[in-house]
GROMACS .gro file of N, CA and C in nm:
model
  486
    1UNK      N    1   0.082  -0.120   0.000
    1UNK     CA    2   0.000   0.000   0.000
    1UNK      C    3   0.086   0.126   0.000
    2UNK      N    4   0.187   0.107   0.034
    2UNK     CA    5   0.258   0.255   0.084
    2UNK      C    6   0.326   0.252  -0.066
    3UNK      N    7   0.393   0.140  -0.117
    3UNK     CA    8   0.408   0.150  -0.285
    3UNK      C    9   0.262   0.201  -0.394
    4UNK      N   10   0.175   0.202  -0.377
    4UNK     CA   11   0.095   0.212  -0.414
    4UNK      C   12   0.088   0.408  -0.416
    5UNK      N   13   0.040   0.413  -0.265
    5UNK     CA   14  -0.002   0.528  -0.243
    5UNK      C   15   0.123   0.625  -0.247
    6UNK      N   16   0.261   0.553  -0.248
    6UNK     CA   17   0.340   0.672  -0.265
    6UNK      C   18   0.374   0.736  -0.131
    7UNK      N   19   0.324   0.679  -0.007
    7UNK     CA   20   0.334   0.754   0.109
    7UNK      C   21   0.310   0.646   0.246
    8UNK      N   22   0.396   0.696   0.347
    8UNK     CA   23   0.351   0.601   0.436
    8UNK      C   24   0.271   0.631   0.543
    9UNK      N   25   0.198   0.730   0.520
    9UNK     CA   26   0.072   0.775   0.587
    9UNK      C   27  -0.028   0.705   0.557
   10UNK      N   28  -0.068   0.692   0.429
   10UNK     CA   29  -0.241   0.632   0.393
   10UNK      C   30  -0.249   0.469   0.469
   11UNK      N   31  -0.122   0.392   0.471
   11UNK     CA   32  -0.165   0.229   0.494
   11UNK      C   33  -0.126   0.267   0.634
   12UNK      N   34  -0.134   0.387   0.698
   12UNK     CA   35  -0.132   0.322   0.836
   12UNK      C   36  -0.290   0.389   0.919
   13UNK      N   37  -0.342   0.466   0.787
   13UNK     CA   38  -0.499   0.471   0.838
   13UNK      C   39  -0.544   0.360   0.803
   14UNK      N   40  -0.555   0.238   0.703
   14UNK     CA   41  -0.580   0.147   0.630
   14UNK      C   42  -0.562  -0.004   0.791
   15UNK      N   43  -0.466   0.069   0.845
   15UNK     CA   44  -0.450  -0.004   1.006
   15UNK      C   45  -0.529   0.009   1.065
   16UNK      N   46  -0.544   0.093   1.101
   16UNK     CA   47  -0.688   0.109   1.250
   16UNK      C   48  -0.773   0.036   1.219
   17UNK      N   49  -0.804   0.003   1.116
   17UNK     CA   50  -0.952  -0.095   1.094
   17UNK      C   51  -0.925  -0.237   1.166
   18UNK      N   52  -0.804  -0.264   1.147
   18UNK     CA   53  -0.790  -0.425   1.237
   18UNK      C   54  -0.783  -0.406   1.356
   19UNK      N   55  -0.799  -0.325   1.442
   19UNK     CA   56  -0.802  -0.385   1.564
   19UNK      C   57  -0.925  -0.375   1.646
   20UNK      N   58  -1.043  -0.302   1.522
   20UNK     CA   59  -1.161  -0.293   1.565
   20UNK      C   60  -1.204  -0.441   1.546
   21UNK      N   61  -1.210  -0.518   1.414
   21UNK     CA   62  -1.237  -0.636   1.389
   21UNK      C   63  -1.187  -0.739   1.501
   22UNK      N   64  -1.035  -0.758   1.552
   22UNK     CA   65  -0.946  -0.838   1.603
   22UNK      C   66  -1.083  -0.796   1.773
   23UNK      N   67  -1.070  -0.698   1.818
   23UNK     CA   68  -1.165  -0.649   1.913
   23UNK      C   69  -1.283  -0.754   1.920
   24UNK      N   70  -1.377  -0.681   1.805
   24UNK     CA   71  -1.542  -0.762   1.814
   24UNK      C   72  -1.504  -0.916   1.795
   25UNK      N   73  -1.424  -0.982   1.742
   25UNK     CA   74  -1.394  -1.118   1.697
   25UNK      C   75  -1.350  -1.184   1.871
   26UNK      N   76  -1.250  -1.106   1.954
   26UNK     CA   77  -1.235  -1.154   2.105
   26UNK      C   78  -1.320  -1.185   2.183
   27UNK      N   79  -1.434  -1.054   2.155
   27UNK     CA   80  -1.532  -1.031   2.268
   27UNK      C   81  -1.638  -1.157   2.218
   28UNK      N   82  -1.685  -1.128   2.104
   28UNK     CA   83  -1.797  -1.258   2.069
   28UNK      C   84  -1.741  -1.384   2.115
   29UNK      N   85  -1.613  -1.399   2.078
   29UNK     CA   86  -1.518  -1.558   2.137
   29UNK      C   87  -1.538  -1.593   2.250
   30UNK      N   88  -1.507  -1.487   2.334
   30UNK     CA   89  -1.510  -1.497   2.482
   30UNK      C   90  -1.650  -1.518   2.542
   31UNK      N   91  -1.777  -1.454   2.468
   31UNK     CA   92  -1.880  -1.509   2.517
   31UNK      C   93  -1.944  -1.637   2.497
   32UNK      N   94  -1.891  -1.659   2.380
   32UNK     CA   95  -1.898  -1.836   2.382
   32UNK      C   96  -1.867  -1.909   2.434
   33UNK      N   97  -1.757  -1.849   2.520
   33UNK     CA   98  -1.631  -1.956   2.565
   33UNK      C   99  -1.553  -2.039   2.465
   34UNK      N  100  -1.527  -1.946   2.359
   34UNK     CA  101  -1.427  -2.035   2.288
   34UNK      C  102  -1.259  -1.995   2.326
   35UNK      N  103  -1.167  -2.049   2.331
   35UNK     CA  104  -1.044  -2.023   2.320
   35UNK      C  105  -0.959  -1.958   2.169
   36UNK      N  106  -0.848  -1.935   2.218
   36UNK     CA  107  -0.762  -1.843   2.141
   36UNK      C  108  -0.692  -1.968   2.075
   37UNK      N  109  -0.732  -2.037   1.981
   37UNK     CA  110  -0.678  -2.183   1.920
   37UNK      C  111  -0.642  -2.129   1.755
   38UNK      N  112  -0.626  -2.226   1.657
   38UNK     CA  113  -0.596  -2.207   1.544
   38UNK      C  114  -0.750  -2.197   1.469
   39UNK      N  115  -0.873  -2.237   1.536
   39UNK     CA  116  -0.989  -2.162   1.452
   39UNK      C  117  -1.013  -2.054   1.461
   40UNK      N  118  -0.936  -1.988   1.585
   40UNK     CA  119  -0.966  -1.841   1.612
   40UNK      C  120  -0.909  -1.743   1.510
   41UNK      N  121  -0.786  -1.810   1.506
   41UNK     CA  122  -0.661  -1.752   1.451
   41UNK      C  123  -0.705  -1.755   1.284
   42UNK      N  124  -0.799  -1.853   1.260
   42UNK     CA  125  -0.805  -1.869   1.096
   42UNK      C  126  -0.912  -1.795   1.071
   43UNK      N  127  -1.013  -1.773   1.166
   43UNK     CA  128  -1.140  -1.685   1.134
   43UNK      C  129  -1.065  -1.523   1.178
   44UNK      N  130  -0.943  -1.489   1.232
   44UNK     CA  131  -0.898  -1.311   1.222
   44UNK      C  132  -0.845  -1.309   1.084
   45UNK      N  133  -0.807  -1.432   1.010
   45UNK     CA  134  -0.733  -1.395   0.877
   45UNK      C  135  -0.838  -1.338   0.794
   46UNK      N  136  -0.917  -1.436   0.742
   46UNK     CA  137  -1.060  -1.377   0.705
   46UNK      C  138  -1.097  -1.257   0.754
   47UNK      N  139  -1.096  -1.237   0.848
   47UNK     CA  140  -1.180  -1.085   0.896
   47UNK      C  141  -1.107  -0.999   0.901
   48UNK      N  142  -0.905  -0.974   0.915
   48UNK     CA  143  -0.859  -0.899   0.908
   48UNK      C  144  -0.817  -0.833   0.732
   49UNK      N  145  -0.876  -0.929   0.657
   49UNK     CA  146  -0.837  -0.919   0.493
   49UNK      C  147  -0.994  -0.809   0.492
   50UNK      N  148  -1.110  -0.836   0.496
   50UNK     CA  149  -1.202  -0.808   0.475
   50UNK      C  150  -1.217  -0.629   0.522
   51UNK      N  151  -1.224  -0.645   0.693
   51UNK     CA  152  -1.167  -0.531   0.718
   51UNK      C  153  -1.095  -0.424   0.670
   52UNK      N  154  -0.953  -0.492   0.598
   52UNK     CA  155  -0.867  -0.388   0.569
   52UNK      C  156  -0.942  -0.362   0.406
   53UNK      N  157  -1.004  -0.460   0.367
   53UNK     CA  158  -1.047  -0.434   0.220
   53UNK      C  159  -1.131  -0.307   0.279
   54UNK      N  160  -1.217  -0.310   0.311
   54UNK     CA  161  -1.277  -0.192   0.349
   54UNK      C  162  -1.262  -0.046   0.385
   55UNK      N  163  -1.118  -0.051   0.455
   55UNK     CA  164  -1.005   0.078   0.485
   55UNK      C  165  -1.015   0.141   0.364
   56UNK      N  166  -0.920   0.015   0.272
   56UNK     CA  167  -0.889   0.077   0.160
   56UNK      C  168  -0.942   0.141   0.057
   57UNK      N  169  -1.117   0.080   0.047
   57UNK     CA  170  -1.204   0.146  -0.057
   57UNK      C  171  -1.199   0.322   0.030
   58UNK      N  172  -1.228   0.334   0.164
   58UNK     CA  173  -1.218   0.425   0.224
   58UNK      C  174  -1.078   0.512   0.183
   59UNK      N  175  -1.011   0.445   0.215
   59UNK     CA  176  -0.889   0.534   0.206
   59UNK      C  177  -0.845   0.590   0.051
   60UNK      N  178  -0.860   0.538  -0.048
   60UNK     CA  179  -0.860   0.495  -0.183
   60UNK      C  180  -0.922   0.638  -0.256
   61UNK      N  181  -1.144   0.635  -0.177
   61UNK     CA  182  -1.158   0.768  -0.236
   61UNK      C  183  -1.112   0.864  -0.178
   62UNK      N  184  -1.128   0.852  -0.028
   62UNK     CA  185  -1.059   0.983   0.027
   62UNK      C  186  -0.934   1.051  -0.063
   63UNK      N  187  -0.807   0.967  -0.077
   63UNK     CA  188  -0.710   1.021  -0.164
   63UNK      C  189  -0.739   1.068  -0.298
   64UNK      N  190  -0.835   1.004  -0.378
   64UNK     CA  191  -0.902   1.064  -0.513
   64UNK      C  192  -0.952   1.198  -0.484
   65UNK      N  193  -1.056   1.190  -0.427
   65UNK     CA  194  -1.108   1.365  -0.374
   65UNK      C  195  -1.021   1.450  -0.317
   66UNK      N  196  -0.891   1.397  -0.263
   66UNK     CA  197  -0.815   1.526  -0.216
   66UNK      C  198  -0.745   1.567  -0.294
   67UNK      N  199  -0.719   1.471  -0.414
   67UNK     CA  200  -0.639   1.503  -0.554
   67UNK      C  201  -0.709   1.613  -0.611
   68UNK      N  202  -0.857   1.643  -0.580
   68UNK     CA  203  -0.967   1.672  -0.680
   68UNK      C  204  -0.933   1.823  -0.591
   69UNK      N  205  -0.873   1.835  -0.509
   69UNK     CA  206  -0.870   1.938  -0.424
   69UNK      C  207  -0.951   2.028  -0.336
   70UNK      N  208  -1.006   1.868  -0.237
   70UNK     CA  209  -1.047   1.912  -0.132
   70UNK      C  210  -0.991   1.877  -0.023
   71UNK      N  211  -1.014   1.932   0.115
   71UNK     CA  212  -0.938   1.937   0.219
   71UNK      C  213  -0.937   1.801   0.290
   72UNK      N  214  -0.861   1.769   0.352
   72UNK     CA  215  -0.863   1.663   0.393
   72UNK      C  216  -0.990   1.585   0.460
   73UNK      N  217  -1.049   1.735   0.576
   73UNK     CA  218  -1.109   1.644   0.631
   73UNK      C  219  -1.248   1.662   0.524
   74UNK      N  220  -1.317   1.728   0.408
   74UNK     CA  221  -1.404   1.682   0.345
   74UNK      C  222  -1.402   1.620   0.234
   75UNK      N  223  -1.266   1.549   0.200
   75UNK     CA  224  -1.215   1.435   0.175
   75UNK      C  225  -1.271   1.312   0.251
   76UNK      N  226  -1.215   1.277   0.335
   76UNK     CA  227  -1.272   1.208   0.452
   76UNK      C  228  -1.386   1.168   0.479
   77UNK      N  229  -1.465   1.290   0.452
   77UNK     CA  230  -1.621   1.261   0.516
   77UNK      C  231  -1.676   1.244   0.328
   78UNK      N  232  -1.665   1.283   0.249
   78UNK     CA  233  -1.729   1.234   0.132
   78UNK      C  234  -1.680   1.085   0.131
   79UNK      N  235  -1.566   1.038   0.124
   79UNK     CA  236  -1.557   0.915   0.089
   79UNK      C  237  -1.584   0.819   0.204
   80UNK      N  238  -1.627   0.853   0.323
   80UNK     CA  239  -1.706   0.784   0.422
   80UNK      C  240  -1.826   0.775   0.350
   81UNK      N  241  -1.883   0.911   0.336
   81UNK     CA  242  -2.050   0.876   0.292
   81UNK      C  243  -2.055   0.811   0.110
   82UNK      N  244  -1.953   0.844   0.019
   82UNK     CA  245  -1.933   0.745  -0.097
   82UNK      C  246  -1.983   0.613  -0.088
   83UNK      N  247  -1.886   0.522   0.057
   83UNK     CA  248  -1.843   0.417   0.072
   83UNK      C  249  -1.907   0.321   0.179
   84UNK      N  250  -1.977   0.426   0.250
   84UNK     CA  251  -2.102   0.325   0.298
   84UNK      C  252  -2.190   0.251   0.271
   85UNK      N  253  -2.258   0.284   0.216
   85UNK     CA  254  -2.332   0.182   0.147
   85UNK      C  255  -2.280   0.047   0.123
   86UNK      N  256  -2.176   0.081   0.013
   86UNK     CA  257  -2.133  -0.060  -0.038
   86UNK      C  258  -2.085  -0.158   0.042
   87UNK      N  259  -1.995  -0.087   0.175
   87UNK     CA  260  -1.919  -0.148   0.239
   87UNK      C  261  -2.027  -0.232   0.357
   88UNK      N  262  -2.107  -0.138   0.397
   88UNK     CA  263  -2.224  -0.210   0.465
   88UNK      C  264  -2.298  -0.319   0.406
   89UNK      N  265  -2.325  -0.323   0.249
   89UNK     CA  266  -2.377  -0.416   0.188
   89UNK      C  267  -2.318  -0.521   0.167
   90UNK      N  268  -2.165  -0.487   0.142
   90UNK     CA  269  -2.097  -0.616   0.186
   90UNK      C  270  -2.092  -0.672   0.310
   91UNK      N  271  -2.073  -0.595   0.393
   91UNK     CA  272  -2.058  -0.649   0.548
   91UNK      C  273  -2.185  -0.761   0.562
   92UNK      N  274  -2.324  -0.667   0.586
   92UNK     CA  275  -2.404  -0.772   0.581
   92UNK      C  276  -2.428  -0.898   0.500
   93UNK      N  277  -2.387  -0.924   0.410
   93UNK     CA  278  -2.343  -1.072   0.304
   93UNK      C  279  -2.293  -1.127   0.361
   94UNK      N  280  -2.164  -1.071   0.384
   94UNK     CA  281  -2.080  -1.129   0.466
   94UNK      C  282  -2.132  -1.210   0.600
   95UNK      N  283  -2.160  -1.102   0.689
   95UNK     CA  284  -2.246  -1.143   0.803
   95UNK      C  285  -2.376  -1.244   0.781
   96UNK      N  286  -2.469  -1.269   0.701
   96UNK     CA  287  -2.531  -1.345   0.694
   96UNK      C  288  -2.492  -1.464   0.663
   97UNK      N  289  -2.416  -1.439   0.560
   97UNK     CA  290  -2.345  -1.565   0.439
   97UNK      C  291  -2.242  -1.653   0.549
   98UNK      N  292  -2.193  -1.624   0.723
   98UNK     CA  293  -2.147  -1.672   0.810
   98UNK      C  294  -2.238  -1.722   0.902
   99UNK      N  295  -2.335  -1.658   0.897
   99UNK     CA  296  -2.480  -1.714   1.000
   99UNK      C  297  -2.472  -1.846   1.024
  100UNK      N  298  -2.481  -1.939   0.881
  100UNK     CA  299  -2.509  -2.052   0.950
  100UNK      C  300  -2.336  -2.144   1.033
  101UNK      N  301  -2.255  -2.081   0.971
  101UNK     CA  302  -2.109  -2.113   1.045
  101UNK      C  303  -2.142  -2.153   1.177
  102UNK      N  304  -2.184  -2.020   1.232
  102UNK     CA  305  -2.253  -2.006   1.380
  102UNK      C  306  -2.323  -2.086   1.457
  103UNK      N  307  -2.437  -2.114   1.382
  103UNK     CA  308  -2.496  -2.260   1.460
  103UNK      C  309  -2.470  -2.371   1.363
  104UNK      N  310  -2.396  -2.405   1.297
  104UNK     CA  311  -2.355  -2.535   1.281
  104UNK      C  312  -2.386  -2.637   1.384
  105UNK      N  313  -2.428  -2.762   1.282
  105UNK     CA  314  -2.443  -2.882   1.394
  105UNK      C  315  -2.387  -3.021   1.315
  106UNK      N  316  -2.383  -3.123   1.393
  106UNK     CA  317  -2.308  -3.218   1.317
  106UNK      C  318  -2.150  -3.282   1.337
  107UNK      N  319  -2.109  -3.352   1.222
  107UNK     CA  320  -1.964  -3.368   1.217
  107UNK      C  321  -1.882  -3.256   1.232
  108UNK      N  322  -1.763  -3.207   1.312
  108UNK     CA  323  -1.667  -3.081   1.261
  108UNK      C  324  -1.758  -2.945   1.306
  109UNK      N  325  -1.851  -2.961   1.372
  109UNK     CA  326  -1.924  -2.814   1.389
  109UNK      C  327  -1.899  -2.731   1.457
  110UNK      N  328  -1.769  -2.821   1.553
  110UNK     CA  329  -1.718  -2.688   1.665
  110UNK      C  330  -1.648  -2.630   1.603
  111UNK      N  331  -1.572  -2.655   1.523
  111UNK     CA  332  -1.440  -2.601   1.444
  111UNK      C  333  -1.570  -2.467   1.360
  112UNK      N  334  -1.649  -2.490   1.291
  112UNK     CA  335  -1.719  -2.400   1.227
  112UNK      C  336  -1.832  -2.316   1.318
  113UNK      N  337  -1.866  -2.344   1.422
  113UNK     CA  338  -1.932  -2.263   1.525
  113UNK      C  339  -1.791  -2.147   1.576
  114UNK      N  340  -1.653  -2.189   1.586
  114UNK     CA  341  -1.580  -2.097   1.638
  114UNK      C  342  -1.568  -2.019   1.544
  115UNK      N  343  -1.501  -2.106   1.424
  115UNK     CA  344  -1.467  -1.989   1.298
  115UNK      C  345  -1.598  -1.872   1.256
  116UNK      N  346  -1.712  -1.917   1.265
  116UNK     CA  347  -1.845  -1.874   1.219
  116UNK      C  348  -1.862  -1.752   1.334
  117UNK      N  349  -1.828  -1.798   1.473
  117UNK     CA  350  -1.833  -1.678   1.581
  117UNK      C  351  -1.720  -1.568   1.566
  118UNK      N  352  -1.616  -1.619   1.566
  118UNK     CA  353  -1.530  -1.519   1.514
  118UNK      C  354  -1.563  -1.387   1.418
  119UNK      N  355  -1.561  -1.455   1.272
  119UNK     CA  356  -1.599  -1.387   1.156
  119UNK      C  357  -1.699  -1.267   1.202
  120UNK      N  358  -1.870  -1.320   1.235
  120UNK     CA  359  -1.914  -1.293   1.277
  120UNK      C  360  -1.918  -1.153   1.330
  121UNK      N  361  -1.885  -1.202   1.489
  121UNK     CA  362  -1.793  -1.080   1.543
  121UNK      C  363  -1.732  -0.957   1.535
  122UNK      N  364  -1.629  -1.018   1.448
  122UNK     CA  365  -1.545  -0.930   1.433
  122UNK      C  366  -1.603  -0.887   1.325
  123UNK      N  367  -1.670  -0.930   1.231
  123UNK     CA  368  -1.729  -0.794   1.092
  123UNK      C  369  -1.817  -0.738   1.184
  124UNK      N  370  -1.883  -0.767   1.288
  124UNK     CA  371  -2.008  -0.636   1.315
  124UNK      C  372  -1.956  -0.534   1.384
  125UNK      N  373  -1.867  -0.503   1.419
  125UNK     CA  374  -1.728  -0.399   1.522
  125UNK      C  375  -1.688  -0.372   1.448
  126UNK      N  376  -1.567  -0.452   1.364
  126UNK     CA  377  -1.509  -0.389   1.239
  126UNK      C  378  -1.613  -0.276   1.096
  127UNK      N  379  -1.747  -0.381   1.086
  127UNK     CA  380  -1.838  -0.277   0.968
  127UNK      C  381  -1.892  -0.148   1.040
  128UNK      N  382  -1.888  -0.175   1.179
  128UNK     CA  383  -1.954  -0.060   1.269
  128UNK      C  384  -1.871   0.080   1.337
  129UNK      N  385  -1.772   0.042   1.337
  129UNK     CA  386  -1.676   0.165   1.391
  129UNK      C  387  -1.555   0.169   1.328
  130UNK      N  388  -1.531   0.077   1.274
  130UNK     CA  389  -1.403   0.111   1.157
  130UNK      C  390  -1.446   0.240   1.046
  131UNK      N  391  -1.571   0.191   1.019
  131UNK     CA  392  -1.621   0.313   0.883
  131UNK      C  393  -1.568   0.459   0.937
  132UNK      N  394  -1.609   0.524   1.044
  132UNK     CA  395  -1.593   0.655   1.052
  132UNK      C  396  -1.455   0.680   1.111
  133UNK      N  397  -1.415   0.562   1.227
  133UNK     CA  398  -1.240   0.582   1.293
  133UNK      C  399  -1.165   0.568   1.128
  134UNK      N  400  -1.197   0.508   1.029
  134UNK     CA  401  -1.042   0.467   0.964
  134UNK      C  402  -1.086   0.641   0.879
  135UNK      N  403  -1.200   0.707   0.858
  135UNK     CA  404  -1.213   0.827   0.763
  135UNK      C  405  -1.162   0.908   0.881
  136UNK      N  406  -1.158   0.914   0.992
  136UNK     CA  407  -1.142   0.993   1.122
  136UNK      C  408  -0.968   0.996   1.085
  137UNK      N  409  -0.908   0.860   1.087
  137UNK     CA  410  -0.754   0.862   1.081
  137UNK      C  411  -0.693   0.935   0.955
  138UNK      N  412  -0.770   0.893   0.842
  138UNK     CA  413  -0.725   0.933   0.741
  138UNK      C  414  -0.707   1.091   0.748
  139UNK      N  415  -0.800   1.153   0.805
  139UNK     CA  416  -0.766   1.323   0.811
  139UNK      C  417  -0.703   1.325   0.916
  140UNK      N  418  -0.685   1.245   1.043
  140UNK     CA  419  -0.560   1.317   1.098
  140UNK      C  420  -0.457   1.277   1.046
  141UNK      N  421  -0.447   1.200   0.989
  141UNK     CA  422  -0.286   1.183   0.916
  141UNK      C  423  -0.248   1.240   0.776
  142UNK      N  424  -0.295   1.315   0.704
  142UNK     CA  425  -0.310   1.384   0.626
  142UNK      C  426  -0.309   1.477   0.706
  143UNK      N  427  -0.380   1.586   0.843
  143UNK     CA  428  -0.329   1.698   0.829
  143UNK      C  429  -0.189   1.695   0.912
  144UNK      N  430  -0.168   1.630   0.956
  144UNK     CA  431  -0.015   1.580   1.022
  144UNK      C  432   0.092   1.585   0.880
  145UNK      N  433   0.079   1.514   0.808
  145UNK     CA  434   0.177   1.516   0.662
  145UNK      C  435   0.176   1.641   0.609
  146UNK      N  436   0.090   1.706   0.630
  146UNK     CA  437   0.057   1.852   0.558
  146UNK      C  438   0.135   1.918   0.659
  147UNK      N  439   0.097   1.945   0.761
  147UNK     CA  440   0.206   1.972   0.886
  147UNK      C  441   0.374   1.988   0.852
  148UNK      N  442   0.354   1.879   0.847
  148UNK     CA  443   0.563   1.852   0.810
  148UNK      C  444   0.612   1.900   0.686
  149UNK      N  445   0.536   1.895   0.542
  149UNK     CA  446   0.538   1.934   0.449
  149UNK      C  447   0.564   2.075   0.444
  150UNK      N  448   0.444   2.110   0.507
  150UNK     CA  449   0.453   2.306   0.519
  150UNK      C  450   0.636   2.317   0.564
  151UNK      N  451   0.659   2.256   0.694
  151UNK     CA  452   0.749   2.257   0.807
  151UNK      C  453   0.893   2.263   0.751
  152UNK      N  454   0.864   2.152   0.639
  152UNK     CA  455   1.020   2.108   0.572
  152UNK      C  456   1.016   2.213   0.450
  153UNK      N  457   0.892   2.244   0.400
  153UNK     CA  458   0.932   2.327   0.275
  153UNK      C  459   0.990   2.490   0.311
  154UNK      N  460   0.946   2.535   0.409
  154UNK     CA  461   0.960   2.617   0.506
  154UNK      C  462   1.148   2.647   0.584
  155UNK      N  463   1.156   2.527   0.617
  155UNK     CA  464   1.262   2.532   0.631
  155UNK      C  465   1.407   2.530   0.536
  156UNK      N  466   1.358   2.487   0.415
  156UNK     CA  467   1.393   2.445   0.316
  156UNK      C  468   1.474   2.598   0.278
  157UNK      N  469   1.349   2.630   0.250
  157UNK     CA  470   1.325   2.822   0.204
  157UNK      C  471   1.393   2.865   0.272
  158UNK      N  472   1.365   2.857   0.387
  158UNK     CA  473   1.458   2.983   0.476
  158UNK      C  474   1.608   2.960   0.493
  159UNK      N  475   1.655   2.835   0.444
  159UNK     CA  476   1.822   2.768   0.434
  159UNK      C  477   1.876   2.806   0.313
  160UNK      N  478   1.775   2.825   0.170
  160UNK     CA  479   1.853   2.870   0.087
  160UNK      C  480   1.810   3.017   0.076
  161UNK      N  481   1.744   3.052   0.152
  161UNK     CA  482   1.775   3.242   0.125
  161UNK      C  483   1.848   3.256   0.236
  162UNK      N  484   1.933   3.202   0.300
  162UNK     CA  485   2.094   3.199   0.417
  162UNK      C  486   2.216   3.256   0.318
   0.00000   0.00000   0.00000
């Protein structure tokens, strides 16, 4: 991402989204009483890919619209409200399309009741407060880069008129 974007600001708003997911994916675990095992571990891979897919559509327009030359933070908030929808429409697919994971019954069903709780989980935290924290990060880290930019060009200037 930082090859991509050219910068190593955007993939570390593209971050915050996992630890909302990794979050809701613990807490649902823990009310099951499931443990921290390798189904746990295989249902955060899934949810931390998904998650960050989601950053990125976020983060993605935000950077388009600020190209378009708007300010960061209504950058931010357009490509929040762009990207809701879709991202919610996926989430819920998602979230349903795991439903039956959840109550699985049968051969192998604990293994898919954990993975299914996990997933679960962690997309309804991750689709629920990632949306506005990762558009929230994206403008503070953008006006932070803008910050240093001013700072260094600034200083820049004032070294060669020395």
């Amino acid at each position: 991402l930082a090859a991509q974007y050219e910068r190593w600001t955007l993939p570390l708003a593209v971050a915050t989204s996992v630890p909302f997911g990794v979050l809701g994916a613990t807490i649902a675990s823990h009310f099951r009483g499931y443990p921290n095992d390798v189904y746990f571990q295989v249902g955060l891979l899934v949810l931390i890919g998904l998650a960050s897919k989601n950053a990125i559509l976020i983060v993605e327009f935000a950077a388009q619209n600020r190209k378009q030359g708007m300010s960061a933070g209504e950058s931010a908030r357009q490509a929040a409200r762009q990207r809701f929808r879709p991202i919610v429409m996926t989430a819920a697919t998602f979230i349903m399309g795991s439903l039956p994971l959840v109550f699985a019954t049968g051969a192998g069903a604990a293994s898919r009741r954990e993975i299914g709780t996990v997933v679960v989980g962690g997309m309804i935290l991750a689709s629920t407060l990632a949306l506005p924290f990762v558009a929230l990060m994206y403008q503070v880290l953008e006006d932070l880069s803008d910050r240093v930019r001013r700072k260094r060009s600034s200083s820049t200037s004032e070294s060669s008129h020395a």
